[in-house]
mmCIF file of C-alpha atoms in Angstrom:
data_model
loop_
_atom_site.group_PDB
_atom_site.id
_atom_site.type_symbol
_atom_site.label_atom_id
_atom_site.label_comp_id
_atom_site.label_asym_id
_atom_site.label_seq_id
_atom_site.Cartn_x
_atom_site.Cartn_y
_atom_site.Cartn_z
ATOM 1 C CA MET A 212 0.000 0.000 0.000
ATOM 2 C CA ASN A 213 2.912 2.281 0.778
ATOM 3 C CA ALA A 214 4.196 2.367 -2.792
ATOM 4 C CA ILE A 215 0.725 2.748 -4.263
ATOM 5 C CA PHE A 216 -0.131 5.622 -1.966
ATOM 6 C CA LEU A 217 3.132 7.377 -2.723
ATOM 7 C CA LEU A 218 2.827 6.899 -6.479
ATOM 8 C CA PHE A 219 -0.761 8.038 -6.731
ATOM 9 C CA CYS A 220 -0.362 11.047 -4.504
ATOM 10 C CA THR A 221 2.866 12.375 -5.988
ATOM 11 C CA PHE A 222 1.664 12.049 -9.571
ATOM 12 C CA SER A 223 -1.659 13.643 -8.747
ATOM 13 C CA LEU A 224 0.029 16.491 -6.915
ATOM 14 C CA ILE A 225 2.447 17.095 -9.774
ATOM 15 C CA PHE A 226 -0.540 17.253 -12.087
ATOM 16 C CA CYS A 227 -2.267 19.683 -9.795
ATOM 17 C CA ILE A 228 0.740 21.961 -9.649
ATOM 18 C CA PHE A 229 0.961 22.156 -13.411
ATOM 19 C CA LYS A 230 -2.716 22.430 -14.160
ATOM 20 C CA SER A 231 -4.528 24.173 -11.353
ATOM 21 C CA PRO A 232 -2.838 24.429 -7.952
ATOM 22 C CA GLU A 233 -6.105 25.451 -6.276
ATOM 23 C CA THR A 234 -7.696 22.052 -6.738
ATOM 24 C CA ALA A 235 -5.116 20.181 -4.656
ATOM 25 C CA LEU A 236 -6.315 21.296 -1.252
ATOM 26 C CA SER A 237 -9.987 21.229 -2.126
ATOM 27 C CA ALA A 238 -9.635 17.697 -3.503
ATOM 28 C CA MET A 239 -7.906 16.450 -0.371
ATOM 29 C CA LEU A 240 -10.484 18.088 1.868
ATOM 30 C CA GLU A 241 -13.277 16.648 -0.203
ATOM 31 C CA GLY A 242 -11.748 13.198 0.108
ATOM 32 C CA ALA A 243 -11.554 13.571 3.877
ATOM 33 C CA ASN A 244 -15.110 14.844 3.938
ATOM 34 C CA LYS A 245 -16.306 11.845 1.967
ATOM 35 C CA SER A 246 -14.522 9.504 4.351
ATOM 36 C CA ILE A 247 -16.322 11.072 7.308
ATOM 37 C CA LEU A 248 -19.683 10.639 5.605
ATOM 38 C CA LEU A 249 -18.761 7.075 4.712
ATOM 39 C CA ILE A 250 -17.657 6.116 8.207
ATOM 40 C CA PHE A 251 -20.995 7.243 9.617
ATOM 41 C CA SER A 252 -22.968 5.190 7.157
ATOM 42 C CA LEU A 253 -20.641 2.242 7.750
ATOM 43 C CA ALA A 254 -20.936 2.692 11.513
ATOM 44 C CA SER A 255 -24.656 2.027 11.525
ATOM 45 C CA VAL A 256 -24.265 -1.084 9.380
ATOM 46 C CA TYR A 257 -21.381 -2.467 11.465
ATOM 47 C CA ILE A 258 -23.031 -1.790 14.797
ATOM 48 C CA VAL A 259 -26.222 -3.598 13.878
ATOM 49 C CA TRP A 260 -24.558 -6.533 12.184
ATOM 50 C CA MET A 261 -21.698 -7.112 14.577
ATOM 51 C CA GLY A 262 -24.277 -7.147 17.339
ATOM 52 C CA VAL A 263 -26.332 -9.761 15.527
ATOM 53 C CA TYR A 264 -23.231 -11.705 14.568
ATOM 54 C CA ASN A 265 -22.152 -11.850 18.172
ATOM 55 C CA LEU A 266 -25.517 -13.354 19.107
ATOM 56 C CA LEU A 267 -25.042 -16.025 16.451
ATOM 57 C CA GLU A 268 -21.496 -16.638 17.592
ATOM 58 C CA LYS A 269 -22.446 -16.994 21.260
ATOM 59 C CA SER A 270 -25.259 -19.405 20.461
ATOM 60 C CA ASN A 271 -22.875 -21.467 18.332
ATOM 61 C CA VAL A 272 -24.934 -21.082 15.186
ATOM 62 C CA THR A 273 -22.032 -19.749 13.139
ATOM 63 C CA SER A 274 -20.096 -22.979 13.350
ATOM 64 C CA LYS A 275 -23.152 -24.882 12.103
ATOM 65 C CA LEU A 276 -23.819 -22.417 9.300
ATOM 66 C CA ALA A 277 -20.190 -22.672 8.347
ATOM 67 C CA LEU A 278 -20.149 -26.435 7.951
ATOM 68 C CA GLY A 279 -20.972 -26.563 4.247
ATOM 69 C CA LEU A 280 -18.535 -23.896 3.149
ATOM 70 C CA LYS A 281 -15.810 -24.757 5.605
ATOM 71 C CA LYS A 282 -13.833 -27.430 3.832
ATOM 72 C CA PRO A 283 -13.419 -25.807 0.402
ATOM 73 C CA ILE A 284 -12.648 -22.423 1.954
ATOM 74 C CA ASN A 285 -10.092 -23.823 4.362
ATOM 75 C CA LYS A 286 -8.388 -25.626 1.546
ATOM 76 C CA LEU A 287 -8.401 -22.623 -0.764
ATOM 77 C CA LEU A 288 -7.010 -20.220 1.826
ATOM 78 C CA LYS A 289 -4.762 -22.787 3.542
ATOM 79 C CA ASN A 290 -6.433 -22.062 6.837
ATOM 80 C CA LYS A 291 -6.373 -24.486 9.757
ATOM 81 C CA ASN A 292 -7.812 -22.448 12.569
ATOM 82 C CA ASP A 293 -11.456 -23.155 13.435
ATOM 83 C CA GLN A 294 -12.193 -19.711 14.824
ATOM 84 C CA ILE A 295 -11.050 -18.103 11.583
ATOM 85 C CA SER A 296 -12.962 -20.447 9.322
ATOM 86 C CA LYS A 297 -16.195 -19.335 11.024
ATOM 87 C CA LEU A 298 -15.419 -15.712 10.190
ATOM 88 C CA LEU A 299 -14.403 -16.666 6.667
ATOM 89 C CA CYS A 300 -17.554 -18.622 5.974
ATOM 90 C CA MET A 301 -19.791 -15.826 7.191
ATOM 91 C CA ASN A 302 -17.753 -13.370 5.134
ATOM 92 C CA PHE A 303 -18.180 -15.489 2.015
ATOM 93 C CA ALA A 304 -21.878 -15.995 2.621
ATOM 94 C CA CYS A 305 -22.474 -12.249 3.036
ATOM 95 C CA ASN A 306 -20.390 -11.404 -0.017
ATOM 96 C CA LEU A 307 -22.274 -13.963 -2.091
ATOM 97 C CA LEU A 308 -25.582 -12.413 -1.070
ATOM 98 C CA GLY A 309 -24.306 -8.960 -1.926
ATOM 99 C CA LEU A 310 -24.159 -7.704 1.656
ATOM 100 C CA GLY A 311 -20.705 -6.185 1.286
ATOM 101 C CA GLY A 312 -21.135 -3.865 4.263
ATOM 102 C CA ILE A 313 -21.719 -6.773 6.620
ATOM 103 C CA ALA A 314 -18.991 -8.890 5.072
ATOM 104 C CA THR A 315 -16.269 -6.272 5.564
ATOM 105 C CA PRO A 316 -15.940 -6.293 9.381
ATOM 106 C CA LEU A 317 -15.817 -10.090 9.348
ATOM 107 C CA GLY A 318 -13.210 -9.969 6.596
ATOM 108 C CA ILE A 319 -11.062 -7.487 8.501
ATOM 109 C CA ASN A 320 -11.055 -9.684 11.578
ATOM 110 C CA ALA A 321 -10.376 -12.788 9.508
ATOM 111 C CA CYS A 322 -7.409 -11.119 7.783
ATOM 112 C CA TYR A 323 -6.018 -9.985 11.111
ATOM 113 C CA LYS A 324 -6.309 -13.404 12.694
ATOM 114 C CA MET A 325 -4.850 -15.153 9.680
ATOM 115 C CA GLN A 326 -1.792 -12.944 9.858
ATOM 116 C CA GLU A 327 -1.446 -13.702 13.558
ATOM 117 C CA ASP A 328 -1.557 -17.327 12.466
ATOM 118 C CA ASN A 329 1.261 -16.636 9.996
ATOM 119 C CA ASN A 330 -1.056 -17.345 7.084
ATOM 120 C CA PHE A 331 -0.136 -14.391 4.880
ATOM 121 C CA PHE A 332 -1.163 -16.317 1.819
ATOM 122 C CA GLY A 333 -4.741 -16.705 2.986
ATOM 123 C CA ALA A 334 -5.052 -13.088 4.077
ATOM 124 C CA GLU A 335 -3.960 -11.795 0.694
ATOM 125 C CA LEU A 336 -6.098 -14.262 -1.200
ATOM 126 C CA LEU A 337 -9.119 -13.197 0.823
ATOM 127 C CA VAL A 338 -8.562 -9.641 -0.399
ATOM 128 C CA VAL A 339 -8.315 -10.900 -3.980
ATOM 129 C CA ILE A 340 -11.531 -12.879 -3.700
ATOM 130 C CA SER A 341 -13.459 -10.061 -2.076
ATOM 131 C CA ALA A 342 -12.141 -7.409 -4.453
ATOM 132 C CA THR A 343 -13.025 -9.376 -7.564
ATOM 133 C CA SER A 344 -16.615 -9.537 -6.316
ATOM 134 C CA ILE A 345 -18.378 -12.832 -5.718
ATOM 135 C CA GLN A 346 -21.904 -11.444 -5.592
ATOM 136 C CA ILE A 347 -24.398 -13.897 -7.113
ATOM 137 C CA LEU A 348 -27.238 -11.482 -7.841
ATOM 138 C CA PRO A 349 -26.346 -8.025 -9.191
ATOM 139 C CA THR A 350 -29.057 -6.349 -7.099
ATOM 140 C CA SER A 351 -27.825 -2.760 -7.374
ATOM 141 C CA VAL A 352 -27.375 -2.929 -11.149
ATOM 142 C CA ILE A 353 -30.811 -4.431 -11.658
ATOM 143 C CA SER A 354 -32.548 -1.930 -9.428
ATOM 144 C CA ILE A 355 -31.007 0.992 -11.339
ATOM 145 C CA ALA A 356 -31.841 -0.583 -14.685
ATOM 146 C CA VAL A 357 -35.451 -1.155 -13.607
ATOM 147 C CA SER A 358 -35.799 2.368 -12.274
ATOM 148 C CA LEU A 359 -34.637 3.729 -15.644
ATOM 149 C CA GLY A 360 -37.278 1.720 -17.477
ATOM 150 C CA SER A 361 -35.430 -1.386 -18.642
ATOM 151 C CA LYS A 362 -37.735 -3.997 -20.117
ATOM 152 C CA ASN A 363 -35.586 -7.032 -19.508
ATOM 153 C CA ALA A 364 -33.349 -6.092 -16.595
ATOM 154 C CA TYR A 365 -33.592 -9.605 -15.198
ATOM 155 C CA SER A 366 -31.880 -10.996 -18.285
ATOM 156 C CA LEU A 367 -28.776 -9.257 -16.937
ATOM 157 C CA ILE A 368 -28.503 -11.791 -14.131
ATOM 158 C CA PHE A 369 -26.944 -14.535 -16.214
ATOM 159 C CA PRO A 370 -24.171 -12.565 -17.993
ATOM 160 C CA CYS A 371 -23.358 -10.700 -14.777
ATOM 161 C CA PHE A 372 -23.087 -13.978 -12.921
ATOM 162 C CA LEU A 373 -20.753 -15.395 -15.584
ATOM 163 C CA CYS A 374 -18.548 -12.304 -15.370
ATOM 164 C CA THR A 375 -18.206 -12.380 -11.591
ATOM 165 C CA VAL A 376 -17.372 -16.077 -11.644
ATOM 166 C CA PHE A 377 -14.863 -15.474 -14.406
ATOM 167 C CA SER A 378 -13.168 -12.561 -12.650
ATOM 168 C CA THR A 379 -12.879 -14.378 -9.335
ATOM 169 C CA LEU A 380 -11.564 -17.576 -10.902
ATOM 170 C CA PHE A 381 -9.097 -15.588 -12.980
ATOM 171 C CA GLY A 382 -7.956 -13.722 -9.870
ATOM 172 C CA VAL A 383 -7.486 -16.850 -7.776
ATOM 173 C CA VAL A 384 -5.577 -18.690 -10.515
ATOM 174 C CA LEU A 385 -3.408 -15.665 -11.217
ATOM 175 C CA PHE A 386 -2.672 -15.270 -7.527
ATOM 176 C CA TYR A 387 -1.631 -18.906 -7.221
ATOM 177 C CA ILE A 388 0.654 -18.481 -10.232
ATOM 178 C CA PHE A 389 2.233 -15.316 -8.829
ATOM 179 C CA LYS A 390 2.823 -16.915 -5.451
ATOM 180 C CA SER A 391 4.266 -20.147 -6.798
ATOM 181 C CA LYS A 392 6.702 -18.157 -8.944
ATOM 182 C CA ARG A 393 7.798 -16.216 -5.923
ATOM 183 C CA LEU A 394 8.399 -19.373 -3.942
ATOM 184 C CA LYS A 395 10.537 -20.769 -6.741
ATOM 185 C CA ASN A 396 12.585 -17.577 -6.838
ATOM 186 C CA LYS A 397 13.236 -17.835 -3.138
ATOM 187 C CA LYS A 398 14.410 -21.412 -3.404
ATOM 188 C CA MET B 76 -36.473 -9.542 -5.769
ATOM 189 C CA LYS B 77 -39.198 -9.335 -3.158
ATOM 190 C CA ILE B 78 -38.058 -12.532 -1.483
ATOM 191 C CA PHE B 79 -34.914 -10.731 -0.441
ATOM 192 C CA ALA B 80 -36.933 -8.329 1.642
ATOM 193 C CA PHE B 81 -37.941 -11.269 3.847
ATOM 194 C CA VAL B 82 -34.541 -12.906 4.159
ATOM 195 C CA LEU B 83 -32.866 -10.292 6.337
ATOM 196 C CA PRO B 84 -35.533 -9.801 9.021
ATOM 197 C CA CYS B 85 -36.004 -13.569 9.229
ATOM 198 C CA PHE B 86 -32.270 -13.998 9.631
ATOM 199 C CA VAL B 87 -32.109 -11.499 12.485
ATOM 200 C CA LEU B 88 -35.147 -13.062 14.131
ATOM 201 C CA PHE B 89 -33.458 -16.433 13.791
ATOM 202 C CA ALA B 90 -30.380 -15.035 15.521
ATOM 203 C CA PHE B 91 -32.437 -13.808 18.458
ATOM 204 C CA ILE B 92 -34.450 -17.010 18.800
ATOM 205 C CA SER B 93 -31.437 -19.288 18.596
ATOM 206 C CA ALA B 94 -29.617 -17.187 21.167
ATOM 207 C CA PHE B 95 -32.684 -17.402 23.414
ATOM 208 C CA ILE B 96 -32.853 -21.177 23.063
ATOM 209 C CA LYS B 97 -29.160 -21.551 23.849
ATOM 210 C CA LYS B 98 -29.711 -19.375 26.939
ATOM 211 C CA VAL B 99 -27.239 -16.740 25.885
ATOM 212 C CA ASN B 100 -27.412 -13.468 27.728
ATOM 213 C CA ILE B 101 -28.775 -11.687 24.656
ATOM 214 C CA TYR B 102 -28.457 -8.096 25.793
ATOM 215 C CA ASP B 103 -24.840 -8.485 26.925
ATOM 216 C CA ALA B 104 -23.864 -10.380 23.800
ATOM 217 C CA PHE B 105 -25.343 -7.698 21.561
ATOM 218 C CA ILE B 106 -23.599 -4.951 23.520
ATOM 219 C CA SER B 107 -20.229 -6.661 23.282
ATOM 220 C CA GLY B 108 -20.760 -7.032 19.530
ATOM 221 C CA VAL B 109 -21.439 -3.302 19.254
ATOM 222 C CA ASN B 110 -18.359 -2.679 21.332
ATOM 223 C CA ASP B 111 -16.268 -4.650 18.855
ATOM 224 C CA ALA B 112 -17.857 -2.727 16.006
ATOM 225 C CA ILE B 113 -16.926 0.629 17.486
ATOM 226 C CA ALA B 114 -13.340 -0.439 18.134
ATOM 227 C CA LEU B 115 -13.147 -1.707 14.577
ATOM 228 C CA LEU B 116 -14.561 1.513 13.136
ATOM 229 C CA LEU B 117 -11.997 3.569 15.025
ATOM 230 C CA SER B 118 -9.160 1.429 13.734
ATOM 231 C CA ILE B 119 -10.287 1.485 10.082
ATOM 232 C CA PHE B 120 -11.139 5.176 9.911
ATOM 233 C CA PRO B 121 -7.593 6.438 9.133
ATOM 234 C CA TYR B 122 -7.324 3.938 6.282
ATOM 235 C CA ILE B 123 -10.614 5.007 4.785
ATOM 236 C CA CYS B 124 -9.456 8.626 4.996
ATOM 237 C CA ALA B 125 -6.157 7.924 3.266
ATOM 238 C CA VAL B 126 -7.702 5.895 0.468
ATOM 239 C CA LEU B 127 -10.474 8.379 -0.228
ATOM 240 C CA ILE B 128 -8.079 11.328 -0.201
ATOM 241 C CA MET B 129 -5.811 9.471 -2.611
ATOM 242 C CA ASN B 130 -8.731 8.666 -4.914
ATOM 243 C CA GLU B 131 -10.102 12.183 -4.846
ATOM 244 C CA LEU B 132 -6.681 13.630 -5.639
ATOM 245 C CA ALA B 133 -6.189 11.252 -8.542
ATOM 246 C CA ILE B 134 -9.606 12.046 -10.001
ATOM 247 C CA GLN B 135 -9.647 15.809 -9.527
ATOM 248 C CA SER B 136 -6.054 16.454 -10.562
ATOM 249 C CA GLY B 137 -6.718 15.071 -14.025
ATOM 250 C CA LEU B 138 -4.374 12.110 -13.575
ATOM 251 C CA TRP B 139 -7.356 9.868 -14.131
ATOM 252 C CA ASN B 140 -8.398 11.585 -17.359
ATOM 253 C CA LEU B 141 -4.892 11.200 -18.700
ATOM 254 C CA LEU B 142 -4.900 7.496 -17.850
ATOM 255 C CA CYS B 143 -8.239 7.155 -19.633
ATOM 256 C CA LYS B 144 -6.768 8.727 -22.760
ATOM 257 C CA LEU B 145 -3.602 6.653 -22.633
ATOM 258 C CA LEU B 146 -5.411 3.375 -22.137
ATOM 259 C CA LYS B 147 -8.100 3.880 -24.782
ATOM 260 C CA PRO B 148 -6.067 2.298 -27.610
ATOM 261 C CA LEU B 149 -5.308 -0.693 -25.414
ATOM 262 C CA PHE B 150 -9.008 -1.093 -24.653
ATOM 263 C CA SER B 151 -10.045 -0.909 -28.279
ATOM 264 C CA LEU B 152 -7.428 -3.539 -29.016
ATOM 265 C CA PHE B 153 -9.431 -5.889 -26.787
ATOM 266 C CA LYS B 154 -12.712 -4.816 -28.427
ATOM 267 C CA ILE B 155 -13.957 -2.948 -25.393
ATOM 268 C CA PRO B 156 -16.166 -0.040 -26.526
ATOM 269 C CA PRO B 157 -14.371 3.283 -25.804
ATOM 270 C CA GLU B 158 -17.498 4.609 -24.073
ATOM 271 C CA LEU B 159 -16.776 2.245 -21.199
ATOM 272 C CA THR B 160 -13.204 3.373 -20.507
ATOM 273 C CA LYS B 161 -14.204 5.802 -17.784
ATOM 274 C CA LEU B 162 -16.360 3.282 -15.969
ATOM 275 C CA ILE B 163 -13.691 0.592 -16.067
ATOM 276 C CA LEU B 164 -11.008 2.886 -14.738
ATOM 277 C CA LEU B 165 -13.114 4.540 -12.087
ATOM 278 C CA LYS B 166 -14.588 1.380 -10.609
ATOM 279 C CA PRO B 167 -11.428 0.342 -8.689
ATOM 280 C CA LEU B 168 -11.306 3.781 -7.065
ATOM 281 C CA SER B 169 -14.782 4.856 -6.182
ATOM 282 C CA GLY B 170 -18.030 2.964 -5.753
ATOM 283 C CA SER B 171 -20.336 5.972 -5.728
ATOM 284 C CA GLY B 172 -18.506 7.691 -8.596
ATOM 285 C CA SER B 173 -18.740 4.663 -10.849
ATOM 286 C CA LEU B 174 -22.407 4.218 -9.941
ATOM 287 C CA ALA B 175 -23.030 7.737 -11.243
ATOM 288 C CA ILE B 176 -21.203 6.904 -14.468
ATOM 289 C CA LEU B 177 -23.188 3.695 -14.828
ATOM 290 C CA SER B 178 -26.498 5.538 -14.668
ATOM 291 C CA ASP B 179 -25.138 8.126 -17.134
ATOM 292 C CA ILE B 180 -24.348 5.320 -19.549
ATOM 293 C CA TYR B 181 -27.839 3.906 -19.070
ATOM 294 C CA LYS B 182 -29.377 7.279 -19.837
ATOM 295 C CA ASN B 183 -27.169 8.118 -22.814
ATOM 296 C CA TYR B 184 -27.214 4.819 -24.656
ATOM 297 C CA GLY B 185 -30.519 3.314 -23.539
ATOM 298 C CA VAL B 186 -30.863 0.758 -20.773
ATOM 299 C CA ASP B 187 -31.147 -2.277 -23.019
ATOM 300 C CA SER B 188 -28.372 -1.434 -25.475
ATOM 301 C CA TYR B 189 -25.213 -3.466 -25.928
ATOM 302 C CA ILE B 190 -23.060 -0.849 -24.223
ATOM 303 C CA SER B 191 -25.321 -0.678 -21.178
ATOM 304 C CA ARG B 192 -25.355 -4.422 -20.827
ATOM 305 C CA CYS B 193 -21.559 -4.518 -20.955
ATOM 306 C CA ALA B 194 -21.452 -1.727 -18.402
ATOM 307 C CA SER B 195 -23.740 -3.636 -16.041
ATOM 308 C CA CYS B 196 -21.594 -6.742 -16.274
ATOM 309 C CA ILE B 197 -18.424 -4.771 -15.694
ATOM 310 C CA PHE B 198 -19.947 -2.930 -12.774
ATOM 311 C CA SER B 199 -21.160 -6.045 -11.035
ATOM 312 C CA SER B 200 -18.076 -8.148 -11.645
ATOM 313 C CA SER B 201 -15.581 -5.745 -10.073
ATOM 314 C CA GLU B 202 -15.164 -4.008 -6.756
ATOM 315 C CA THR B 203 -13.426 -0.974 -5.304
ATOM 316 C CA VAL B 204 -10.053 -2.704 -5.149
ATOM 317 C CA PHE B 205 -7.975 -0.122 -3.278
ATOM 318 C CA TYR B 206 -10.626 0.486 -0.659
ATOM 319 C CA ILE B 207 -11.164 -3.197 0.050
ATOM 320 C CA GLY B 208 -7.443 -3.900 0.132
ATOM 321 C CA ALA B 209 -6.723 -1.073 2.546
ATOM 322 C CA LEU B 210 -9.678 -1.959 4.739
ATOM 323 C CA TYR B 211 -9.120 -5.699 4.965
ATOM 324 C CA PHE B 212 -5.489 -5.199 5.896
ATOM 325 C CA SER B 213 -6.096 -2.269 8.232
ATOM 326 C CA LYS B 214 -5.703 -4.313 11.407
ATOM 327 C CA CYS B 215 -2.723 -6.326 10.153
ATOM 328 C CA LYS B 216 0.837 -5.431 10.928
ATOM 329 C CA ASN B 217 2.162 -6.576 7.591
ATOM 330 C CA LYS B 218 0.678 -4.409 4.875
ATOM 331 C CA LYS B 219 2.289 -5.855 1.766
ATOM 332 C CA LEU B 220 -0.588 -5.913 -0.626
ATOM 333 C CA THR B 221 1.094 -5.375 -3.962
ATOM 334 C CA THR B 222 0.555 -8.874 -5.336
ATOM 335 C CA ALA B 223 -3.070 -8.898 -4.261
ATOM 336 C CA ILE B 224 -3.839 -5.507 -5.783
ATOM 337 C CA ILE B 225 -2.097 -6.236 -9.064
ATOM 338 C CA THR B 226 -3.958 -9.540 -9.292
ATOM 339 C CA CYS B 227 -7.267 -7.829 -8.622
ATOM 340 C CA LEU B 228 -6.721 -5.125 -11.219
ATOM 341 C CA LEU B 229 -5.630 -7.650 -13.839
ATOM 342 C CA SER B 230 -8.547 -9.969 -13.207
ATOM 343 C CA ASN B 231 -11.009 -7.080 -13.230
ATOM 344 C CA PHE B 232 -9.613 -6.034 -16.578
ATOM 345 C CA ALA B 233 -9.835 -9.597 -17.861
ATOM 346 C CA SER B 234 -13.447 -9.771 -16.781
ATOM 347 C CA CYS B 235 -14.152 -6.540 -18.693
ATOM 348 C CA ILE B 236 -12.885 -8.178 -21.874
ATOM 349 C CA PHE B 237 -14.918 -11.248 -21.052
ATOM 350 C CA ALA B 238 -18.035 -9.138 -20.363
ATOM 351 C CA CYS B 239 -17.822 -7.312 -23.682
ATOM 352 C CA PHE B 240 -17.328 -10.631 -25.411
ATOM 353 C CA ILE B 241 -20.271 -12.519 -23.914
ATOM 354 C CA CYS B 242 -22.635 -9.563 -24.153
ATOM 355 C CA ARG B 243 -22.473 -9.983 -27.928
ATOM 356 C CA PHE B 244 -24.276 -13.285 -27.595
ATOM 357 C CA LEU B 245 -26.371 -12.960 -24.459
#
């Protein structure tokens, strides 16, 4: 992240200086402003869902819900810890249903715990999987298309589904290739 | 889509009932969950700030427009319509910004046109890569995300090509 942040900011600032120096400060302030608005809307989502999640966790439902997804996910992310696989399964389930806001806090905790577990591979792969989108139903796209008077918005479901599957598979395979190359270089 | 309206309340109700059956102290459990949420929010806030400031700078300074211009020939090489360049390049940075562009595309080219269908596929098959990366790793000590981010950007681009290809038939 360090390199990306540095690259983006320096190039943008250089651009600002040459084009219109006034925009630099206003852009940064606007970014900060947006982040404040975002954190408030996130806060309400997190508070409600982490509360509910904790209920599920305490009543041991999460481990039962996780059973079906557990094995493939553990294998994919090379995870061995039971506590983490619960978080992972809930994260996957929420992402699949398109509840990204609820999935994020679970994902953050899962990443953190995987790193504590020395499973850097899994933590990075989780980011790849989440950031290539695994949502089954493109709810937001369809609702916009319907509101703008689309006649067959629901026919979007199939191509959208194919694309998300394709992008996630591509990402996972690519990530495995990158990592195996790196391992070879080290040896 | 109406079924989805029922799923969430039923799920929450299920959580409460199962906690009641298992004799969990519901009020305390909920409070401790909220407590975790607040601690989490505090720890991710700086990362959200940094990412959004970076994105806003890149967009407003014109760096993004330049990238759009530079990458257009590459996109047309892969048979991606040039109208979609902006959407494809903005999506990794900003969710709300790309949503605005998506509805612009719908309005300008008609909701059921080929370009709009491609745009919908592209929109739904990618995510705000930088934001997710920064957020997911915000609590970790090791923040080396380069491989993950490059992979994400490449696979999002690949799925754009794929989307434009299959939308010709579907």
